[in-house]
Coordinates of C-alpha atoms in Angstrom, one line a residue:
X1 CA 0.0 0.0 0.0
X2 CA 3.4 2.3 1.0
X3 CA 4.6 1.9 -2.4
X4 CA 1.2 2.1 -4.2
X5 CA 0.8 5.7 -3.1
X6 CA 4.6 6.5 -3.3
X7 CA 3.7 5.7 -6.8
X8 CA 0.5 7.8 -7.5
X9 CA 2.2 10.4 -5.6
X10 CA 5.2 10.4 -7.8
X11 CA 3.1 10.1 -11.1
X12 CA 0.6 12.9 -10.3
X13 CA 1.9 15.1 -8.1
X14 CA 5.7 15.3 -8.4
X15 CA 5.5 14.7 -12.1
X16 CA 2.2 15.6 -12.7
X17 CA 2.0 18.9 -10.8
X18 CA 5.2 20.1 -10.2
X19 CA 6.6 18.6 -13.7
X20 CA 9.6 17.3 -12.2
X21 CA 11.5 15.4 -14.6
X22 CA 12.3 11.7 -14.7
X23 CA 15.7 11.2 -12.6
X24 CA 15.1 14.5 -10.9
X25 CA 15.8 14.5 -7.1
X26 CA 13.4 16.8 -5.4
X27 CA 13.7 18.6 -2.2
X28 CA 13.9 16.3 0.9
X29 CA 10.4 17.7 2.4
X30 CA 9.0 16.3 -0.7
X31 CA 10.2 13.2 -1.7
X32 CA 7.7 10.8 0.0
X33 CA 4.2 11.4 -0.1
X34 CA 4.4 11.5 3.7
X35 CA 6.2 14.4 4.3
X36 CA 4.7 16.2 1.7
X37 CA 1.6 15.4 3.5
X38 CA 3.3 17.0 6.8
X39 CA 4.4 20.1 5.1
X40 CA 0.9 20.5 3.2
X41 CA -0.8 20.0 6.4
X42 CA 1.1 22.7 8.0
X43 CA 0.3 24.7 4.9
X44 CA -3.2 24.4 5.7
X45 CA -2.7 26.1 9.1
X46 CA -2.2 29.3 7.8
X47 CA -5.4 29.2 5.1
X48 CA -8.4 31.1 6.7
X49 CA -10.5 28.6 8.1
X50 CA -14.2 29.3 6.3
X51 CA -11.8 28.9 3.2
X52 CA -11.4 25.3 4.4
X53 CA -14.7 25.0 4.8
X54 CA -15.7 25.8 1.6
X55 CA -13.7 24.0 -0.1
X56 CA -14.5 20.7 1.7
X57 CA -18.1 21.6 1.2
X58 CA -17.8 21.8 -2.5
X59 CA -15.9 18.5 -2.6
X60 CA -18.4 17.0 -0.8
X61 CA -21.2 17.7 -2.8
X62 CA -19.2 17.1 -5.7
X63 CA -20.7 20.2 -7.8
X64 CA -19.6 19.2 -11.9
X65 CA -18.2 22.7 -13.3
X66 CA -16.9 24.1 -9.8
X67 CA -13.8 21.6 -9.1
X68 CA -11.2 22.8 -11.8
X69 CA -9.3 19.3 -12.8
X70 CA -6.7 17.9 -10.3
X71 CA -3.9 18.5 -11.8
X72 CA -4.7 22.1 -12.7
X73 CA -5.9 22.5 -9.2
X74 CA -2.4 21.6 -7.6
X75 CA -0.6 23.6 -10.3
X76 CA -2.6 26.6 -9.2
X77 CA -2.0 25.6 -5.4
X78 CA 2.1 25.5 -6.3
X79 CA 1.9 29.1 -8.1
X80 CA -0.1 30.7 -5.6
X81 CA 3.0 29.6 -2.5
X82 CA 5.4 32.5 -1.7
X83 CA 6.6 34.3 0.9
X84 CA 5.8 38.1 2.6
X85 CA 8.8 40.1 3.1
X86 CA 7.5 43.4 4.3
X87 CA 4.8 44.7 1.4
X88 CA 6.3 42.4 -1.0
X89 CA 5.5 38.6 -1.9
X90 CA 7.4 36.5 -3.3
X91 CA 6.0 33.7 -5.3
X92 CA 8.0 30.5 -5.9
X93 CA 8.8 30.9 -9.5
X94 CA 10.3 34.3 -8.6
X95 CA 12.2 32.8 -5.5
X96 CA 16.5 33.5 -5.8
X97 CA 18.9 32.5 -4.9
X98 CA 19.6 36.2 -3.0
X99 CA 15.9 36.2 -1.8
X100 CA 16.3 32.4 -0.3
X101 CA 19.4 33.4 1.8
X102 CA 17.1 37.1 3.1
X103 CA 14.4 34.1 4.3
X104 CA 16.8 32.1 5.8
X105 CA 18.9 34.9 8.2
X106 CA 15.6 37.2 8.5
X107 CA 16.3 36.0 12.2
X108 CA 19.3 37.2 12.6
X109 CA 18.6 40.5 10.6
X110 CA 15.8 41.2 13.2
X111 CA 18.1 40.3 15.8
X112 CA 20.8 42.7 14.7
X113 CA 18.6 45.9 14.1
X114 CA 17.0 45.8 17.7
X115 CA 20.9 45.3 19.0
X116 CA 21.9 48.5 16.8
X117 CA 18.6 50.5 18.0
X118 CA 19.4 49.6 21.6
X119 CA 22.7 50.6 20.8
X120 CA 22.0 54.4 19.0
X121 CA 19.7 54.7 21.9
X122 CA 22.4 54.2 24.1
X123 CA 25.0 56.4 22.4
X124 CA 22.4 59.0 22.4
X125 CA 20.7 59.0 25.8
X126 CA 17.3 58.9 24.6
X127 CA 14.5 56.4 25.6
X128 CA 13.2 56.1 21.1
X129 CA 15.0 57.3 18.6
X130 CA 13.9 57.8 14.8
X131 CA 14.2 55.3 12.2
X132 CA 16.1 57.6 10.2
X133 CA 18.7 57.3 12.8
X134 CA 19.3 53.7 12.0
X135 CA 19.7 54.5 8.7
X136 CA 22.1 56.8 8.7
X137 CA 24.5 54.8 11.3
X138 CA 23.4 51.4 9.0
X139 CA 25.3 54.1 6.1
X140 CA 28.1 54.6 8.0
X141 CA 28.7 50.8 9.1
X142 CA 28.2 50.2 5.1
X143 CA 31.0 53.9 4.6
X144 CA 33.7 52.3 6.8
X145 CA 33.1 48.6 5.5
X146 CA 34.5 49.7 1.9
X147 CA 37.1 51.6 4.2
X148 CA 40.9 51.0 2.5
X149 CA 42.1 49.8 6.1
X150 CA 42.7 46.5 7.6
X151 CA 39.4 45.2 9.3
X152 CA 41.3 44.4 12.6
X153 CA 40.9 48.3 13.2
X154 CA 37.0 48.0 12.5
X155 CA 36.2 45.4 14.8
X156 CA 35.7 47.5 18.1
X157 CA 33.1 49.3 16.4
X158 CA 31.3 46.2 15.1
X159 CA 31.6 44.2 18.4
X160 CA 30.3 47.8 20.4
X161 CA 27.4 48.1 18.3
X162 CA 25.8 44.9 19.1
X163 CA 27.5 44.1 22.8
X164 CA 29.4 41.5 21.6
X165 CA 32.5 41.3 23.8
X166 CA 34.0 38.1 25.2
X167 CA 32.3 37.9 28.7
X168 CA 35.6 38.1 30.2
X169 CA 35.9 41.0 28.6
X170 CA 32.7 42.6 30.0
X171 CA 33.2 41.1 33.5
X172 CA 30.3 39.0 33.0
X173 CA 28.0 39.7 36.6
X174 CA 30.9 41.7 38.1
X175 CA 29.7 45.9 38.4
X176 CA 33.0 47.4 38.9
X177 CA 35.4 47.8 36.6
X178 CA 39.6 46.6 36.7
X179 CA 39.9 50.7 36.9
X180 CA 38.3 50.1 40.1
X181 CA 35.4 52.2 39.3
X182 CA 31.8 50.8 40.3
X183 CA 30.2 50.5 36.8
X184 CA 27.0 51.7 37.5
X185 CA 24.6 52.8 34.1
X186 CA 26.4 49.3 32.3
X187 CA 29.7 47.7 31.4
X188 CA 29.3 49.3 27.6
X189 CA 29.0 52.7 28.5
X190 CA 31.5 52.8 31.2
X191 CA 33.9 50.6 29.4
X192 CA 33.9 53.2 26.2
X193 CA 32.9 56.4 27.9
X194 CA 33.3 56.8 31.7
X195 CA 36.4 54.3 32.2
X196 CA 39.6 55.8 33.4
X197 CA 41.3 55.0 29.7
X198 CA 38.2 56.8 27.9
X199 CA 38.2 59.6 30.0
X200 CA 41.9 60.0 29.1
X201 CA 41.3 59.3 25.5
X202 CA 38.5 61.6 24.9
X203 CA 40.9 64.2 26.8
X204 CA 43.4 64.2 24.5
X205 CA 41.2 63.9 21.4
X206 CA 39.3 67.2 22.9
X207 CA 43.3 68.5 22.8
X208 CA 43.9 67.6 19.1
X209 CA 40.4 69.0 17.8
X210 CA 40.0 71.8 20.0
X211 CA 39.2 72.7 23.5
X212 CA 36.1 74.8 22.5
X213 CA 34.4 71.7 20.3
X214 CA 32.0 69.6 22.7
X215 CA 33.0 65.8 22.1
X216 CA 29.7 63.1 23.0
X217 CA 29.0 59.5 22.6
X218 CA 27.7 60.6 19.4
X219 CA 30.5 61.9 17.7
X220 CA 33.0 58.7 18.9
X221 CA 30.4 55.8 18.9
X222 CA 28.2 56.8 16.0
X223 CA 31.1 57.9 14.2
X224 CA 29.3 61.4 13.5
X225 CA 32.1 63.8 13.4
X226 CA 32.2 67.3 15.5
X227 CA 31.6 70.4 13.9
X228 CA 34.8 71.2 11.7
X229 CA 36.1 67.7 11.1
X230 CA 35.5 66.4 8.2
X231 CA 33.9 62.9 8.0
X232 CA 36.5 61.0 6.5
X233 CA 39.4 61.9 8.6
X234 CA 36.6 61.2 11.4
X235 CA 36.3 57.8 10.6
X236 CA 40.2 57.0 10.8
X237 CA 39.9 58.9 14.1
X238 CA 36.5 57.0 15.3
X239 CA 38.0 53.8 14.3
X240 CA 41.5 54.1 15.8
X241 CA 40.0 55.8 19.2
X242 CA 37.3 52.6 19.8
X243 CA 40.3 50.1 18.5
X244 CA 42.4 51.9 21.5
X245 CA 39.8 51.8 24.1
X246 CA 39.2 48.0 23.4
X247 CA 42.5 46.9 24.2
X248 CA 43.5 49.7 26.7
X249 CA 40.6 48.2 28.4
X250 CA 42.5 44.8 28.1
X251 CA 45.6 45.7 29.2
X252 CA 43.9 47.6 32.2
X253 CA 42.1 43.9 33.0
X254 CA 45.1 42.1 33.0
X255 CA 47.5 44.4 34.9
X256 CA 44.6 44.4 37.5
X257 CA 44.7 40.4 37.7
X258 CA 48.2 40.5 37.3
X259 CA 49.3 42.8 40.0
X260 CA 51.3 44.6 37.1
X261 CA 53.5 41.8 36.6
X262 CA 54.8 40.6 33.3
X263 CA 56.7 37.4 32.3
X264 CA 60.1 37.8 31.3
X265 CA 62.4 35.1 30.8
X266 CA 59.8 32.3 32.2
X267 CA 59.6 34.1 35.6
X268 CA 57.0 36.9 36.8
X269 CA 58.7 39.9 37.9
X270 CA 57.2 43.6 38.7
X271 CA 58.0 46.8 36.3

């Protein structure tokens, strides 16, 4: 009986239907009628129920004229799947590779804007923010991508936007920080703002650009330059400055742990 409907399934519907040639492997969700069965039953999940209804009524009474044919029935059940992404759908004969792979990490995509929102929100002080404001620091992330500059001095900014530090880096539970300030609004913002090392960073980047030009979170986490610095030389600046406070941040952790010893020669002495 197994086979038997393996069979018809094969003939009408993968065949049939779909018009899947002879030899042709097909997907792994549909090569046994039972599976198929799975995924068409889940299919019918999302199909308004007085749809359903309908149609099983008119099956039922088995109305000649209203029941197109079976296999032009299926073949208008296959055009009609697709996908919404946003206002768009996508129907399966217009399915790409480019649009498969958006399907597939729409996740993470989702996951990634609401790290980068919490993240602008953050860097900005503010409880919302406009979307616009994603945009434009979504711009910059693309800007500094095509940067000429090796990626190792991009990385602080990528790992800051969404949190991403080794735990070890971030302490993990611990609220005070190896500067042996208590971190109280968050290991991010202290780490990159209020820490001992930033504090001295941002001092002497105030120096280089002028005492009288106001320096925020803005202008070194959103890589938004002060007034009078052009973007471009902004971004080295931006880059270079988060890159610094990364591994000052480091050092400070280990010298801390450490007891400002160093090996040297196999032995631990003190500077």
């Amino acid at each position: 009986m197994y086979q038997e409907c393996e069979q018809i399934y094969a003939t009408r519907i993968l065949r049939g239907v779909l018009g899947l040639p002879d030899g042709y492997i097909p997907p792994e969700s549909l090569r046994s009628w039972v599976t198929a069965l799975k995924w068409m039953n889940t299919i019918l999940l999302y199909i308004p129920m007085g749809w359903v209804l309908a149609a099983r009524s008119v099956i039922e009474r088995r109305v000649d004229g209203i029941i197109p044919p079976e296999k032009e029935t299926w073949s208008r059940i296959a055009r009609s799947v697709g996908w919404r992404i946003g206002r768009t759908v996508v129907k399966l004969p217009d399915l790409t590779v480019r649009i498969a792979t958006h399907l597939q990490m729409s996740a993470g995509y989702d996951a990634l804007e609401m790290k980068h929102i919490a993240f602008i929100k953050e860097a900005r002080g503010v409880a919302e923010i406009p979307m616009t404001a994603l945009t434009e620091f979504r711009d910059t992330l693309k800007r500094l991508w095509y940067l000429r500059w090796d990626n190792e001095h991009k990385e602080a900014l990528w790992r800051l936007a969404v949190n991403g530090f080794p735990a070890a880096r971030l302490r993990g539970n611990v609220t005070r920080c190896p500067c042996s300030a208590a971190m109280i609004r968050g290991d991010r913002i202290h780490l990159f703002w209020e820490c001992t090392v930033a504090r001295a960073l941002c001092d002497m980047l105030r120096f280089e650009v002028g005492e009288n030009v106001e320096l925020t979170k803005v202008n070194l986490w959103l890589g938004i330059p002060p007034l009078g610095i052009h973007t471009l030389v902004w971004d080295i600046v931006c880059l270079a400055a988060l890159s610094a406070l990364e591994r000052g941040g480091e050092k400070v952790d280990v010298q801390k742990r450490t007891g400002g010893r160093k090996r040297r020669n196999g032995y631990k002495t003190r500077d």
